[in-house]
Amino acid sequence: MRQTEWKLAPLDEARERFLREVRFSPSVESVPVLKAHDRITAKPVVARRSVPEYPLAAMDGVAVRAEMTVQAAPDNPVQLSLGREAIWIDTGDPLPDFADAIIPVEQIGVVDEQKVQIFNPVPSWKHIRMVGEDVCAGETILPANHRIRPIDLGVMLASGVEEVSVWKPPRVAVIPTGSELVLPGQAPERGQIVESNGTMISGYLREWGAVPDYCGIVPDEPDHLLQSVQSAVKKCDMVVLNAGSSAGSEDFTVSVIRKLGRVVQHGVATRPGKPVILGIVEGKPVVGLPGYPISAYLGLQWFVRPLIEKWFGVKMGEANEIRVRLGTDVVVKTGAEDFVRVAVGEVRGEMVAYPLAKGAGVASSLSRADGWLRVPTDHNGWKAGESVTVELIRPRGSWKSRLLVAGEPDAGLDVLADQLSSRGFTLFPLPMGQEEGWHTLWEGRCHLVLSAGDISETKKVEMKDPSWVRIHGWRRVRGWMMRSVSGPGSISKWLRQGAQLMIHPSGTRSRQWLEAQWADWGINPEDMQYRVAANDRQIGAAIAAGAADIGIGCPAVAREFGLLFVPAWEEDVQFVAPKDWLRSSMGRLLMEELQSPSFRTRLEMMGGYRCGKSGEMIGSF
Ligand SMILES: Nc1nc2c(c(=O)[nH]1)N[C@H]1C(S)=C(S)[C@@H](COP(=O)(O)OP(=O)(O)OC[C@H]3O[C@@H](n4cnc5c(N)ncnc54)[C@H](O)[C@@H]3O)O[C@H]1N2
Ligand code: MOO
């Protein structure tokens, strides 16, 4: 039966309630220290012996009795006989019984094979490592519920601990469901998709110290699913199901859990991640994650990670937050807590965050993201320039080498990005209309803007400012991309007859050109139906897949997707940057790359690009 009613719970409330209902009694096992990396201690670890166990030399030199050096002075050196009163000693050697101090070799005068001279008195116990300086026998070296790091392994071994008591890790069943799924390595046919979430889920489980038990794909058949969950509950400590959590005709997960046990909560008030299922079967937690990769990821972090933390009694790290300015507006609906993926850049020492693609199916945008922006349930979002908090999922500062390029979308940027990446920089394109790009630059929210066409026409006022410079990017050919011939003369007719058109965001050059073309053709823009895509490649992919008929693009992308290309116009593309930025290491590198023969050759080889003047200064405004 299809489910139509949702009683959504706030995320924090659902998590608290679920965790309260779950009880674990993990067992303890003893493992050799040599195999204990990343395991979690079940009891405090106590040193078996002191380190050092006896006094040791801390320096290379001679071991002496301190009282025999009392009279020593630079002009009145004391002579000591080797063997009886002084002994050559190396760092780490045990101290001979008669001695109680070490004089470093640099401060020793060698008289002959039998004698050395001392020029200054030395206090007793100088340069000697005392018994128990590092660890004393019986001392606690690691607390309980501590994740064992390589340094801990070293400390344990040194202090005589060879076996350590650790929690047995939870075995977690991973059950991907869906008749449309095929295993990784198999080529999906139309209507099939590669089972990728299971690998992602297993990877995070391993990272958190659990042992994933991948159960293979279970088709959308209630009996089959029921059996899988039943047997998973028998052999595992927790069960993670993926997909079938929503309201579709083949979404059986919730009814299966209900049949076998109890559903604590179905649905949380979040976007994405809503249709998560929290259940308990035979006392064991069973989590049904939504099928979309982003929703599955979030559900895993929200509910499965805390279960594992509860099992081990240990936190896997605290939220790492930063304050950033928003690069563009973030607009969301109220009614659910929104989780927005963002990428961060640093412009003039200030952190700027840009929202990434929203869809719960757009997994790649999470792999590119630096963190999450959480928008509270009753909030509509924020305006560009406002200050917000981002929860990081990457180490701080990962963005230091990121170059933010706002403005015109262009496949040439991909080549530039490739070239820069081999030199340690990531180019992050922010495709947007020209005006918006200029604004973003003026307000210090990006490093550069890519502009096409004659910008002296569009930007008269700002161009008087001498602190901005223009740099030649390249010359490019633009035109129509389509699957089959329609003939330039008949494109307008085809569009009038309802060809499915895909175009760039408003304010971009391609859009401006198209709007001018419509005017020429006497087409009223309001009569036109179209969909918007961020760049040429998205348009090319849609046309190639038959999801659109025609769109604007470049020869290189048309060729990549096996499409026809009809040239329509040619134009220069230029970068605009603050003059002082060009002197920064990023700025200098960009100029070098633009001028490099390898970049120019690569771009020209793609077809439709000319790079004779790439990297030339057009001058300040
Ligand atoms: N009428 C409604 N439809 C949907 C609702 C709703 O409230 N009413 N919720 C939507 C939301 S929100 C989400 S999230 C999804 C969750 O769907 P399911 O958990 O039932 O998952 P499926 O429909 O089976 O799959 C969704 C999507 O994910 C892909 N998928 C599934 N498993 C895997 C896997 N192992 N690896 C990679 N990708 C996977 C699957 O092919 C689908 O594309 O429901 C909305 N619908
Ligand atoms: O809430 Mo679903 O998780 O967006 O896509």
PDB file of C-alpha atoms in Angstrom, residues 129-358:
ATOM      1  CA  ARG A 129      67.319  10.374  31.900  1.00  0.00           C
ATOM      2  CA  MET A 130      65.877   9.356  35.250  1.00  0.00           C
ATOM      3  CA  VAL A 131      63.952   6.172  35.971  1.00  0.00           C
ATOM      4  CA  GLY A 132      60.300   6.687  35.061  1.00  0.00           C
ATOM      5  CA  GLU A 133      60.965  10.041  33.338  1.00  0.00           C
ATOM      6  CA  ASP A 134      58.629   8.944  30.529  1.00  0.00           C
ATOM      7  CA  VAL A 135      56.311   6.460  32.231  1.00  0.00           C
ATOM      8  CA  CYS A 136      56.294   4.821  35.684  1.00  0.00           C
ATOM      9  CA  ALA A 137      55.288   1.180  36.091  1.00  0.00           C
ATOM     10  CA  GLY A 138      51.638   1.113  37.211  1.00  0.00           C
ATOM     11  CA  GLU A 139      50.843   4.497  35.659  1.00  0.00           C
ATOM     12  CA  THR A 140      47.760   4.774  33.409  1.00  0.00           C
ATOM     13  CA  ILE A 141      48.971   5.470  29.908  1.00  0.00           C
ATOM     14  CA  LEU A 142      45.637   5.403  28.043  1.00  0.00           C
ATOM     15  CA  PRO A 143      42.109   5.967  29.325  1.00  0.00           C
ATOM     16  CA  ALA A 144      39.194   3.671  28.552  1.00  0.00           C
ATOM     17  CA  ASN A 145      37.176   4.444  25.401  1.00  0.00           C
ATOM     18  CA  HIS A 146      40.119   5.930  23.592  1.00  0.00           C
ATOM     19  CA  ARG A 147      40.830   5.422  19.915  1.00  0.00           C
ATOM     20  CA  ILE A 148      44.364   4.042  19.668  1.00  0.00           C
ATOM     21  CA  ARG A 149      46.706   6.139  17.524  1.00  0.00           C
ATOM     22  CA  PRO A 150      50.160   5.167  16.268  1.00  0.00           C
ATOM     23  CA  ILE A 151      51.836   7.183  19.059  1.00  0.00           C
ATOM     24  CA  ASP A 152      49.794   5.191  21.614  1.00  0.00           C
ATOM     25  CA  LEU A 153      51.045   1.939  20.096  1.00  0.00           C
ATOM     26  CA  GLY A 154      54.600   3.157  20.631  1.00  0.00           C
ATOM     27  CA  VAL A 155      53.977   4.157  24.250  1.00  0.00           C
ATOM     28  CA  MET A 156      52.336   0.802  25.023  1.00  0.00           C
ATOM     29  CA  LEU A 157      55.141  -1.247  23.531  1.00  0.00           C
ATOM     30  CA  ALA A 158      57.832   0.810  25.254  1.00  0.00           C
ATOM     31  CA  SER A 159      56.154   0.365  28.632  1.00  0.00           C
ATOM     32  CA  GLY A 160      55.877  -3.395  28.327  1.00  0.00           C
ATOM     33  CA  VAL A 161      52.252  -3.648  27.205  1.00  0.00           C
ATOM     34  CA  GLU A 162      51.899  -6.227  24.462  1.00  0.00           C
ATOM     35  CA  GLU A 163      48.182  -7.009  24.607  1.00  0.00           C
ATOM     36  CA  VAL A 164      45.374  -4.506  25.018  1.00  0.00           C
ATOM     37  CA  SER A 165      41.686  -4.885  25.884  1.00  0.00           C
ATOM     38  CA  VAL A 166      39.494  -3.269  23.249  1.00  0.00           C
ATOM     39  CA  TRP A 167      35.802  -3.208  22.452  1.00  0.00           C
ATOM     40  CA  LYS A 168      34.738  -5.725  19.881  1.00  0.00           C
ATOM     41  CA  PRO A 169      33.614  -3.579  16.939  1.00  0.00           C
ATOM     42  CA  PRO A 170      29.962  -3.627  15.966  1.00  0.00           C
ATOM     43  CA  ARG A 171      29.204  -5.700  12.890  1.00  0.00           C
ATOM     44  CA  VAL A 172      26.871  -3.620  10.732  1.00  0.00           C
ATOM     45  CA  ALA A 173      24.824  -5.203   7.951  1.00  0.00           C
ATOM     46  CA  VAL A 174      24.642  -3.048   4.822  1.00  0.00           C
ATOM     47  CA  ILE A 175      21.645  -3.958   2.679  1.00  0.00           C
ATOM     48  CA  PRO A 176      21.146  -2.017  -0.538  1.00  0.00           C
ATOM     49  CA  THR A 177      17.660  -2.590  -1.933  1.00  0.00           C
ATOM     50  CA  GLY A 178      16.184  -1.889  -5.334  1.00  0.00           C
ATOM     51  CA  SER A 179      15.430  -4.016  -8.384  1.00  0.00           C
ATOM     52  CA  GLU A 180      17.023  -1.301 -10.537  1.00  0.00           C
ATOM     53  CA  LEU A 181      20.468  -1.761  -8.962  1.00  0.00           C
ATOM     54  CA  VAL A 182      23.444  -3.553 -10.480  1.00  0.00           C
ATOM     55  CA  LEU A 183      26.726  -4.308  -8.730  1.00  0.00           C
ATOM     56  CA  PRO A 184      29.717  -2.030  -9.347  1.00  0.00           C
ATOM     57  CA  GLY A 185      31.648  -3.278 -12.365  1.00  0.00           C
ATOM     58  CA  GLN A 186      28.513  -4.239 -14.289  1.00  0.00           C
ATOM     59  CA  ALA A 187      27.395  -1.974 -17.093  1.00  0.00           C
ATOM     60  CA  PRO A 188      23.947  -0.566 -16.276  1.00  0.00           C
ATOM     61  CA  GLU A 189      21.280  -0.821 -18.966  1.00  0.00           C
ATOM     62  CA  ARG A 190      18.594   1.810 -19.388  1.00  0.00           C
ATOM     63  CA  GLY A 191      16.546   1.778 -16.178  1.00  0.00           C
ATOM     64  CA  GLN A 192      19.405   0.324 -14.134  1.00  0.00           C
ATOM     65  CA  ILE A 193      21.804   2.156 -11.870  1.00  0.00           C
ATOM     66  CA  VAL A 194      25.063   1.166 -10.257  1.00  0.00           C
ATOM     67  CA  GLU A 195      24.808   0.321  -6.574  1.00  0.00           C
ATOM     68  CA  SER A 196      27.155   2.973  -5.230  1.00  0.00           C
ATOM     69  CA  ASN A 197      25.696   3.823  -1.836  1.00  0.00           C
ATOM     70  CA  GLY A 198      26.673   0.465  -0.296  1.00  0.00           C
ATOM     71  CA  THR A 199      30.343   1.202  -0.919  1.00  0.00           C
ATOM     72  CA  MET A 200      30.001   4.707   0.446  1.00  0.00           C
ATOM     73  CA  ILE A 201      28.192   3.465   3.569  1.00  0.00           C
ATOM     74  CA  SER A 202      30.687   0.651   4.182  1.00  0.00           C
ATOM     75  CA  GLY A 203      33.557   3.099   3.845  1.00  0.00           C
ATOM     76  CA  TYR A 204      32.240   5.452   6.512  1.00  0.00           C
ATOM     77  CA  LEU A 205      31.417   2.527   8.821  1.00  0.00           C
ATOM     78  CA  ARG A 206      35.014   1.343   8.545  1.00  0.00           C
ATOM     79  CA  GLU A 207      36.266   4.869   9.181  1.00  0.00           C
ATOM     80  CA  TRP A 208      34.266   4.901  12.438  1.00  0.00           C
ATOM     81  CA  GLY A 209      35.698   1.564  13.572  1.00  0.00           C
ATOM     82  CA  ALA A 210      32.737  -0.686  12.744  1.00  0.00           C
ATOM     83  CA  VAL A 211      32.886  -3.801  10.578  1.00  0.00           C
ATOM     84  CA  PRO A 212      30.534  -3.525   7.587  1.00  0.00           C
ATOM     85  CA  ASP A 213      28.887  -6.705   6.410  1.00  0.00           C
ATOM     86  CA  TYR A 214      27.812  -6.048   2.826  1.00  0.00           C
ATOM     87  CA  CYS A 215      24.820  -8.264   2.125  1.00  0.00           C
ATOM     88  CA  GLY A 216      24.486  -7.727  -1.648  1.00  0.00           C
ATOM     89  CA  ILE A 217      21.592  -6.189  -3.553  1.00  0.00           C
ATOM     90  CA  VAL A 218      18.096  -7.150  -2.434  1.00  0.00           C
ATOM     91  CA  PRO A 219      15.361  -6.652  -5.058  1.00  0.00           C
ATOM     92  CA  ASP A 220      12.137  -4.796  -4.257  1.00  0.00           C
ATOM     93  CA  GLU A 221      10.210  -7.828  -3.026  1.00  0.00           C
ATOM     94  CA  PRO A 222       8.789  -7.704   0.498  1.00  0.00           C
ATOM     95  CA  ASP A 223       9.459 -11.371   1.319  1.00  0.00           C
ATOM     96  CA  HIS A 224      12.985 -11.206   0.099  1.00  0.00           C
ATOM     97  CA  LEU A 225      13.632  -8.024   2.058  1.00  0.00           C
ATOM     98  CA  LEU A 226      12.052  -9.494   5.179  1.00  0.00           C
ATOM     99  CA  GLN A 227      14.318 -12.526   5.008  1.00  0.00           C
ATOM    100  CA  SER A 228      17.403 -10.387   4.478  1.00  0.00           C
ATOM    101  CA  VAL A 229      16.650  -8.168   7.452  1.00  0.00           C
ATOM    102  CA  GLN A 230      15.844 -11.192   9.618  1.00  0.00           C
ATOM    103  CA  SER A 231      19.121 -12.916   8.872  1.00  0.00           C
ATOM    104  CA  ALA A 232      21.081  -9.636   9.162  1.00  0.00           C
ATOM    105  CA  VAL A 233      19.636  -9.038  12.630  1.00  0.00           C
ATOM    106  CA  LYS A 234      20.737 -12.536  13.671  1.00  0.00           C
ATOM    107  CA  LYS A 235      24.370 -12.132  12.662  1.00  0.00           C
ATOM    108  CA  CYS A 236      24.945  -8.390  13.107  1.00  0.00           C
ATOM    109  CA  ASP A 237      24.708  -5.756  15.824  1.00  0.00           C
ATOM    110  CA  MET A 238      23.049  -3.117  13.651  1.00  0.00           C
ATOM    111  CA  VAL A 239      21.424  -3.041  10.228  1.00  0.00           C
ATOM    112  CA  VAL A 240      21.581  -0.264   7.633  1.00  0.00           C
ATOM    113  CA  LEU A 241      19.140  -0.535   4.758  1.00  0.00           C
ATOM    114  CA  ASN A 242      19.343   1.717   1.765  1.00  0.00           C
ATOM    115  CA  ALA A 243      16.352   2.988  -0.207  1.00  0.00           C
ATOM    116  CA  GLY A 244      12.736   2.030  -0.307  1.00  0.00           C
ATOM    117  CA  SER A 245      12.235   4.470   2.548  1.00  0.00           C
ATOM    118  CA  SER A 246       9.784   6.761   0.827  1.00  0.00           C
ATOM    119  CA  ALA A 247       6.251   6.589  -0.420  1.00  0.00           C
ATOM    120  CA  GLY A 248       6.621   4.745  -3.725  1.00  0.00           C
ATOM    121  CA  SER A 249       4.776   1.595  -4.708  1.00  0.00           C
ATOM    122  CA  GLU A 250       7.944  -0.432  -4.139  1.00  0.00           C
ATOM    123  CA  ASP A 251       9.031   1.128  -0.864  1.00  0.00           C
ATOM    124  CA  PHE A 252       8.648  -1.779   1.561  1.00  0.00           C
ATOM    125  CA  THR A 253      11.320  -1.017   4.118  1.00  0.00           C
ATOM    126  CA  VAL A 254       9.039   0.514   6.703  1.00  0.00           C
ATOM    127  CA  SER A 255       6.467  -2.294   6.570  1.00  0.00           C
ATOM    128  CA  VAL A 256       9.199  -4.922   6.828  1.00  0.00           C
ATOM    129  CA  ILE A 257      10.679  -3.280   9.927  1.00  0.00           C
ATOM    130  CA  ARG A 258       7.218  -2.932  11.430  1.00  0.00           C
ATOM    131  CA  LYS A 259       6.541  -6.607  10.817  1.00  0.00           C
ATOM    132  CA  LEU A 260       9.786  -7.709  12.433  1.00  0.00           C
ATOM    133  CA  GLY A 261      10.004  -5.157  15.223  1.00  0.00           C
ATOM    134  CA  ARG A 262       9.153  -1.546  15.892  1.00  0.00           C
ATOM    135  CA  VAL A 263       9.427   1.719  13.969  1.00  0.00           C
ATOM    136  CA  VAL A 264      10.602   4.464  16.322  1.00  0.00           C
ATOM    137  CA  GLN A 265      10.379   7.200  13.699  1.00  0.00           C
ATOM    138  CA  HIS A 266       9.685   7.437   9.975  1.00  0.00           C
ATOM    139  CA  GLY A 267      10.652  10.801   8.560  1.00  0.00           C
ATOM    140  CA  VAL A 268      12.554  13.801   9.876  1.00  0.00           C
ATOM    141  CA  ALA A 269      11.870  17.440   9.080  1.00  0.00           C
ATOM    142  CA  THR A 270      14.963  18.012   6.980  1.00  0.00           C
ATOM    143  CA  ARG A 271      15.764  18.752   3.343  1.00  0.00           C
ATOM    144  CA  PRO A 272      17.253  16.480   2.059  1.00  0.00           C
ATOM    145  CA  GLY A 273      17.152  13.285   4.117  1.00  0.00           C
ATOM    146  CA  LYS A 274      13.486  13.351   5.033  1.00  0.00           C
ATOM    147  CA  PRO A 275      12.244   9.772   4.615  1.00  0.00           C
ATOM    148  CA  VAL A 276      14.691   8.106   7.018  1.00  0.00           C
ATOM    149  CA  ILE A 277      13.410   5.150   9.060  1.00  0.00           C
ATOM    150  CA  LEU A 278      14.572   4.459  12.612  1.00  0.00           C
ATOM    151  CA  GLY A 279      13.568   1.029  13.879  1.00  0.00           C
ATOM    152  CA  ILE A 280      14.431  -1.626  16.426  1.00  0.00           C
ATOM    153  CA  VAL A 281      14.289  -5.350  15.687  1.00  0.00           C
ATOM    154  CA  GLU A 282      15.156  -7.865  18.417  1.00  0.00           C
ATOM    155  CA  GLY A 283      16.739  -5.067  20.400  1.00  0.00           C
ATOM    156  CA  LYS A 284      19.025  -4.086  17.537  1.00  0.00           C
ATOM    157  CA  PRO A 285      18.879  -0.761  15.705  1.00  0.00           C
ATOM    158  CA  VAL A 286      17.744  -0.931  12.092  1.00  0.00           C
ATOM    159  CA  VAL A 287      18.176   2.291  10.096  1.00  0.00           C
ATOM    160  CA  GLY A 288      16.490   2.742   6.717  1.00  0.00           C
ATOM    161  CA  LEU A 289      18.380   5.385   4.764  1.00  0.00           C
ATOM    162  CA  PRO A 290      16.771   7.146   1.785  1.00  0.00           C
ATOM    163  CA  GLY A 291      18.017   6.043  -1.621  1.00  0.00           C
ATOM    164  CA  TYR A 292      19.423   9.314  -2.922  1.00  0.00           C
ATOM    165  CA  PRO A 293      23.160   9.436  -2.195  1.00  0.00           C
ATOM    166  CA  ILE A 294      23.085  12.771  -0.388  1.00  0.00           C
ATOM    167  CA  SER A 295      20.125  11.760   1.757  1.00  0.00           C
ATOM    168  CA  ALA A 296      21.788   8.410   2.484  1.00  0.00           C
ATOM    169  CA  TYR A 297      24.996  10.199   3.482  1.00  0.00           C
ATOM    170  CA  LEU A 298      23.191  12.585   5.798  1.00  0.00           C
ATOM    171  CA  GLY A 299      21.088   9.853   7.433  1.00  0.00           C
ATOM    172  CA  LEU A 300      24.265   7.868   8.008  1.00  0.00           C
ATOM    173  CA  GLN A 301      25.959  10.823   9.703  1.00  0.00           C
ATOM    174  CA  TRP A 302      22.903  11.776  11.740  1.00  0.00           C
ATOM    175  CA  PHE A 303      21.901   8.348  13.032  1.00  0.00           C
ATOM    176  CA  VAL A 304      24.431   5.596  12.344  1.00  0.00           C
ATOM    177  CA  ARG A 305      27.529   7.474  13.428  1.00  0.00           C
ATOM    178  CA  PRO A 306      26.011   8.305  16.854  1.00  0.00           C
ATOM    179  CA  LEU A 307      25.036   4.635  17.246  1.00  0.00           C
ATOM    180  CA  ILE A 308      28.652   3.639  16.738  1.00  0.00           C
ATOM    181  CA  GLU A 309      29.804   6.394  19.074  1.00  0.00           C
ATOM    182  CA  LYS A 310      27.405   5.047  21.671  1.00  0.00           C
ATOM    183  CA  TRP A 311      28.695   1.501  21.147  1.00  0.00           C
ATOM    184  CA  PHE A 312      32.298   2.549  21.758  1.00  0.00           C
ATOM    185  CA  GLY A 313      31.530   5.326  24.243  1.00  0.00           C
ATOM    186  CA  VAL A 314      33.637   7.664  22.196  1.00  0.00           C
ATOM    187  CA  LYS A 315      33.046  10.724  19.998  1.00  0.00           C
ATOM    188  CA  MET A 316      34.462  10.569  16.503  1.00  0.00           C
ATOM    189  CA  GLY A 317      35.345  14.282  16.562  1.00  0.00           C
ATOM    190  CA  GLU A 318      33.440  17.483  17.215  1.00  0.00           C
ATOM    191  CA  ALA A 319      31.806  19.682  14.599  1.00  0.00           C
ATOM    192  CA  ASN A 320      34.404  21.963  13.070  1.00  0.00           C
ATOM    193  CA  GLU A 321      32.723  25.291  12.307  1.00  0.00           C
ATOM    194  CA  ILE A 322      33.756  28.517  10.628  1.00  0.00           C
ATOM    195  CA  ARG A 323      32.083  31.839  10.020  1.00  0.00           C
ATOM    196  CA  VAL A 324      31.931  32.814   6.366  1.00  0.00           C
ATOM    197  CA  ARG A 325      30.312  35.401   4.141  1.00  0.00           C
ATOM    198  CA  LEU A 326      27.882  34.131   1.569  1.00  0.00           C
ATOM    199  CA  GLY A 327      28.962  34.582  -2.039  1.00  0.00           C
ATOM    200  CA  THR A 328      25.411  34.468  -3.391  1.00  0.00           C
ATOM    201  CA  ASP A 329      21.897  34.404  -1.963  1.00  0.00           C
ATOM    202  CA  VAL A 330      20.690  31.197  -0.341  1.00  0.00           C
ATOM    203  CA  VAL A 331      16.952  30.864  -0.673  1.00  0.00           C
ATOM    204  CA  VAL A 332      15.025  27.964   0.865  1.00  0.00           C
ATOM    205  CA  LYS A 333      11.490  27.183   1.885  1.00  0.00           C
ATOM    206  CA  THR A 334      10.507  27.110   5.531  1.00  0.00           C
ATOM    207  CA  GLY A 335       9.022  24.024   7.166  1.00  0.00           C
ATOM    208  CA  ALA A 336      12.115  21.818   7.296  1.00  0.00           C
ATOM    209  CA  GLU A 337      15.705  22.215   8.333  1.00  0.00           C
ATOM    210  CA  ASP A 338      17.732  22.635   5.141  1.00  0.00           C
ATOM    211  CA  PHE A 339      21.234  21.250   4.673  1.00  0.00           C
ATOM    212  CA  VAL A 340      22.981  23.191   1.920  1.00  0.00           C
ATOM    213  CA  ARG A 341      26.324  21.988   0.540  1.00  0.00           C
ATOM    214  CA  VAL A 342      28.805  24.824   0.190  1.00  0.00           C
ATOM    215  CA  ALA A 343      32.260  25.370  -1.240  1.00  0.00           C
ATOM    216  CA  VAL A 344      34.513  27.859   0.512  1.00  0.00           C
ATOM    217  CA  GLY A 345      37.079  30.229  -0.962  1.00  0.00           C
ATOM    218  CA  GLU A 346      39.340  32.830   0.577  1.00  0.00           C
ATOM    219  CA  VAL A 347      39.345  36.256  -0.993  1.00  0.00           C
ATOM    220  CA  ARG A 348      41.609  38.895   0.545  1.00  0.00           C
ATOM    221  CA  GLY A 349      41.840  36.966   3.800  1.00  0.00           C
ATOM    222  CA  GLU A 350      38.082  36.617   4.102  1.00  0.00           C
ATOM    223  CA  MET A 351      36.203  33.335   3.805  1.00  0.00           C
ATOM    224  CA  VAL A 352      33.382  33.225   1.252  1.00  0.00           C
ATOM    225  CA  ALA A 353      30.953  30.316   0.815  1.00  0.00           C
ATOM    226  CA  TYR A 354      29.040  29.390  -2.321  1.00  0.00           C
ATOM    227  CA  PRO A 355      26.053  27.034  -2.297  1.00  0.00           C
ATOM    228  CA  LEU A 356      26.478  24.003  -4.574  1.00  0.00           C
ATOM    229  CA  ALA A 357      23.909  21.991  -6.530  1.00  0.00           C
ATOM    230  CA  LYS A 358      20.923  21.183  -4.353  1.00  0.00           C
TER     231      LYS A 358
END
